[in-house]
Coordinates of C-alpha atoms and ligand atoms in Angstrom, one line a residue:
M234 CA 0.0 0.0 0.0
E235 CA 1.2 3.5 -0.8
R236 CA 2.6 5.5 2.0
T237 CA 0.1 8.2 1.1
M238 CA -2.6 6.0 2.7
R239 CA -1.1 6.8 6.1
T240 CA -1.5 10.3 7.5
P241 CA 1.7 11.3 9.2
I242 CA 1.5 11.9 12.9
I243 CA 3.7 14.5 14.7
A244 CA 3.4 14.2 18.5
G245 CA 5.1 16.3 21.1
N246 CA 6.1 14.5 24.3
W247 CA 6.7 17.2 26.9
K248 CA 7.8 14.7 29.5
L249 CA 8.3 16.3 33.0
N250 CA 8.2 19.8 31.8
K251 CA 5.8 22.8 31.8
T252 CA 3.5 24.3 34.5
I253 CA -0.1 24.9 33.6
S254 CA 0.6 28.5 32.5
E255 CA 3.7 27.5 30.5
S256 CA 1.6 24.8 28.8
V257 CA -1.1 27.2 27.9
A258 CA 1.4 29.7 26.5
L259 CA 3.2 27.0 24.4
T260 CA -0.1 25.6 23.1
T261 CA -1.5 29.0 22.2
A262 CA 1.6 29.9 20.2
L263 CA 1.6 26.5 18.5
K264 CA -2.0 26.7 17.5
T265 CA -1.4 29.9 15.6
L266 CA 1.7 28.5 13.8
V267 CA 0.0 25.3 12.6
V268 CA -3.5 26.6 12.0
D269 CA -3.4 25.8 8.3
E270 CA -1.9 22.3 8.5
T271 CA -4.6 19.7 7.6
D272 CA -2.7 16.8 6.1
V273 CA -1.0 15.8 9.3
E274 CA -2.2 14.7 12.7
I275 CA -0.8 17.0 15.4
I276 CA -0.6 15.8 19.0
V277 CA 0.7 17.4 22.2
A278 CA 1.3 15.3 25.4
P279 CA 1.6 17.7 28.3
P280 CA 2.0 16.5 31.9
F281 CA -1.3 15.3 33.6
T282 CA -1.7 18.5 35.5
A283 CA -1.9 20.6 32.4
L284 CA -4.2 18.4 30.3
A285 CA -7.4 20.2 31.1
A286 CA -6.0 23.7 30.5
V287 CA -4.3 22.6 27.2
N288 CA -7.6 21.0 26.1
D289 CA -9.4 24.3 26.6
V290 CA -6.9 26.0 24.2
I291 CA -7.1 23.3 21.5
V292 CA -10.8 22.6 21.5
N293 CA -12.1 22.9 17.9
S294 CA -8.6 23.2 16.6
N295 CA -6.4 20.7 14.6
I296 CA -4.3 19.8 17.6
H297 CA -5.1 16.6 19.5
L298 CA -4.4 15.8 23.2
A299 CA -2.4 12.9 24.5
A300 CA -1.4 11.8 28.0
Q301 CA 2.1 10.4 28.7
D302 CA 0.8 7.2 30.5
V303 CA -2.3 5.5 31.7
Y304 CA -3.1 2.8 34.2
S305 CA -4.7 -0.5 33.2
E306 CA -7.6 -0.4 35.7
D307 CA -10.5 2.0 35.3
S308 CA -10.9 2.8 39.0
G309 CA -10.1 1.6 42.5
A310 CA -7.4 1.6 45.2
F311 CA -4.4 2.5 43.0
T312 CA -3.0 5.6 44.6
G313 CA -1.3 8.0 42.2
E314 CA -2.6 6.4 39.0
V315 CA -4.8 7.9 36.2
S316 CA -7.2 5.8 34.2
A317 CA -8.4 5.7 30.6
P318 CA -11.9 7.0 31.5
M319 CA -10.3 9.9 33.3
L320 CA -8.1 10.7 30.3
K321 CA -11.0 10.5 28.0
D322 CA -13.0 12.8 30.3
V323 CA -10.3 15.5 30.2
G324 CA -10.2 15.5 26.4
C325 CA -7.4 13.0 25.4
G326 CA -7.6 11.2 22.1
Y327 CA -4.3 9.5 22.5
V328 CA -2.0 8.1 25.2
I329 CA 1.7 7.3 25.0
I330 CA 2.4 3.9 26.4
G331 CA 5.7 2.1 27.2
H332 CA 8.1 5.0 26.6
S333 CA 11.6 3.8 27.3
E334 CA 11.9 6.2 30.3
R335 CA 8.9 4.4 31.8
R336 CA 10.5 1.0 31.0
Q337 CA 13.8 2.1 32.4
Y338 CA 12.8 4.0 35.6
F339 CA 9.3 2.8 36.4
G340 CA 9.4 -0.9 35.7
E341 CA 7.1 -0.9 32.6
T342 CA 7.1 -4.3 30.9
N343 CA 5.7 -5.6 27.7
E344 CA 2.9 -7.1 29.8
S345 CA 1.9 -3.9 31.4
V346 CA 2.2 -2.1 28.1
N347 CA -0.2 -4.6 26.6
Q348 CA -2.7 -4.2 29.5
K349 CA -2.5 -0.4 29.3
A350 CA -3.1 -0.5 25.5
K351 CA -6.1 -2.7 26.0
A352 CA -7.5 -0.4 28.7
A353 CA -6.9 2.6 26.5
L354 CA -8.6 1.0 23.5
A355 CA -11.6 0.0 25.6
H356 CA -12.2 3.7 26.2
D357 CA -11.6 4.9 22.7
L358 CA -8.1 6.3 23.4
K359 CA -5.5 5.6 20.8
P360 CA -2.3 4.1 22.2
I361 CA 1.1 5.3 21.0
I362 CA 3.1 2.2 21.8
C363 CA 6.8 2.9 22.2
V364 CA 9.5 0.4 21.3
G365 CA 13.2 0.6 21.0
E366 CA 16.6 -1.0 21.7
Q367 CA 19.4 0.3 24.0
L368 CA 22.8 1.0 22.7
E369 CA 24.3 -2.2 24.1
E370 CA 21.5 -4.2 22.5
R371 CA 22.2 -2.6 19.1
E372 CA 26.0 -3.2 19.4
A373 CA 25.3 -6.8 20.3
G374 CA 23.3 -7.3 17.1
R375 CA 20.1 -7.7 19.1
T376 CA 18.1 -4.8 17.7
E377 CA 15.6 -7.0 15.8
A378 CA 15.1 -9.4 18.7
V379 CA 14.4 -6.5 21.1
I380 CA 12.0 -4.8 18.7
E381 CA 10.2 -8.1 18.0
D382 CA 9.8 -8.6 21.7
H383 CA 8.5 -5.1 22.4
V384 CA 6.1 -5.0 19.4
T385 CA 4.6 -8.5 19.7
G386 CA 4.4 -8.2 23.5
G387 CA 2.7 -4.8 23.3
I388 CA 0.0 -5.8 20.8
V389 CA -0.7 -9.3 21.9
G390 CA -4.4 -10.1 21.6
L391 CA -5.5 -7.0 19.7
S392 CA -8.1 -7.3 17.0
D393 CA -7.7 -5.9 13.5
T394 CA -9.8 -2.9 14.5
E395 CA -7.8 -2.3 17.7
L396 CA -4.5 -2.5 15.9
L397 CA -5.7 0.1 13.4
S398 CA -6.3 2.5 16.3
C399 CA -2.7 2.0 17.5
V400 CA 0.4 4.0 16.6
I401 CA 3.9 2.4 17.0
A402 CA 6.7 4.7 17.9
Y403 CA 10.2 3.4 17.2
E404 CA 12.5 5.2 19.6
P405 CA 16.1 3.8 19.8
V406 CA 17.0 4.5 23.4
W407 CA 20.5 5.7 22.5
A408 CA 18.9 8.5 20.4
I409 CA 16.6 9.9 23.0
G410 CA 17.7 13.2 24.3
T411 CA 21.3 12.5 23.3
G412 CA 21.4 14.6 20.1
K413 CA 22.4 11.3 18.3
T414 CA 19.7 10.5 15.7
A415 CA 19.4 7.2 13.9
T416 CA 20.3 7.7 10.3
P417 CA 17.4 7.7 7.9
D418 CA 18.6 4.3 6.7
Q419 CA 18.8 2.9 10.2
A420 CA 15.3 4.2 11.0
Q421 CA 13.8 2.8 7.7
E422 CA 15.4 -0.6 8.3
V423 CA 13.7 -0.9 11.7
H424 CA 10.4 0.6 10.6
N425 CA 10.3 -1.9 7.7
F426 CA 11.1 -4.7 10.1
I427 CA 8.2 -3.6 12.4
R428 CA 5.9 -3.4 9.4
G429 CA 7.0 -7.0 8.6
L430 CA 6.2 -8.1 12.1
L431 CA 2.7 -6.6 11.8
T432 CA 2.2 -8.3 8.4
K433 CA 3.1 -11.7 10.0
A434 CA 0.4 -11.3 12.6
Y435 CA -2.3 -9.4 10.6
A436 CA -3.6 -9.1 7.1
V437 CA -1.4 -6.9 4.9
E438 CA -4.3 -4.4 4.4
V439 CA -4.3 -3.9 8.2
A440 CA -0.6 -3.9 8.8
S441 CA 0.1 -1.5 6.0
Q442 CA -2.3 1.1 7.5
V443 CA -0.6 1.3 10.9
C444 CA 1.3 4.5 11.5
I445 CA 4.9 4.0 12.6
Q446 CA 6.6 7.1 14.1
Y447 CA 10.2 7.7 14.6
G448 CA 11.5 9.3 17.8
G449 CA 14.9 10.2 19.2
S450 CA 16.4 13.7 18.8
V451 CA 14.1 14.7 16.0
K452 CA 14.7 18.3 15.2
P453 CA 13.9 20.7 12.3
E454 CA 17.4 19.9 10.9
N455 CA 16.9 16.2 10.5
A456 CA 13.1 15.7 10.4
T457 CA 12.6 16.0 6.6
E458 CA 15.2 13.4 5.8
L459 CA 13.9 10.9 8.4
M460 CA 10.3 11.3 7.4
S461 CA 11.0 11.0 3.7
Q462 CA 11.7 7.3 4.4
P463 CA 8.8 5.1 3.1
D464 CA 7.9 3.5 6.4
V465 CA 8.6 6.6 8.7
D466 CA 5.1 8.0 9.2
G467 CA 5.9 11.0 11.4
A468 CA 7.7 11.7 14.6
L469 CA 7.5 11.5 18.3
V470 CA 9.4 14.6 19.4
G471 CA 10.7 15.4 22.9
G472 CA 13.1 18.3 23.3
A473 CA 12.1 20.1 20.1
S474 CA 8.4 20.0 21.1
L475 CA 9.0 22.3 24.0
E476 CA 9.2 25.3 21.8
A477 CA 6.3 26.2 19.5
E478 CA 8.5 27.3 16.6
S479 CA 10.7 24.2 16.3
F480 CA 7.7 21.8 16.8
A481 CA 5.7 23.7 14.2
Q482 CA 8.6 23.5 11.7
I483 CA 8.6 19.7 12.2
V484 CA 4.8 19.6 11.7
K485 CA 5.2 21.4 8.4
M486 CA 8.0 19.0 7.3
A487 CA 5.7 16.1 7.7
I488 CA 3.6 17.4 4.9
S489 CA 6.4 18.3 2.5
S490 CA 8.4 15.1 2.9
Ligands
PGA64 P1 13.9 13.6 22.2 O1 12.8 12.7 22.9 O2 13.3 14.2 21.0 O3 14.2 14.7 23.2 O4 15.1 12.8 21.9 C1 12.0 11.8 22.2 C2 11.1 11.0 23.1 O5 11.6 10.6 24.1 O6 10.0 10.8 22.8

């Protein structure tokens, strides 16, 4: 299937940054800069505390709201957690799941990623499932094994329709926040491998429609080249999403590449 069948998705993962007022200022500036962009899905993922205020800014705009995590249960005695119905209630359409920082610092596993993805899907929230190898794993020639483990573990048990609501984000851990980006060829190689994994488990018509984003030090300087690869369907942007100007530039590159 032609790449043009997949709308590119540019998502900004703000991580542990921005107060409510800073979030509102950033989103307000971004909204003006990207107001005319229609052929790309634009997403911002502020911290939980700013979701409601950011939602007020983007309501009726072309910007969508994501959370950075979700818990697998809908309610109950789970102190500190936030559930899919709560995220839906605050205006989220997407949720990032299994980011490498959560895998590394907060004990996220393929199993919890899968449970969270199912909880999100049950409430009409689209999961952005993050996968990616660490530097030592790449150097040991284990990139494909790790990616296969993350992808198949994350999507186990999902129906065709559920998979079609998922986004996969390939984020090599060694490229996140380091300024070291995967080369366009390295990114394409892994994206193509992920597409192949999806094709093994699902019909080609389904697998070919799933959007696979690249993440890891994406900046205006490298975004066009990365996104011009046939299986790179947009970007998950950390650092460069914290300023409206650089994030808007990347959004515009998604269309032109
Ligand atoms: P970065 O982060 O763009 O700052 O490397 C990307 C991510 O972690 O999603």
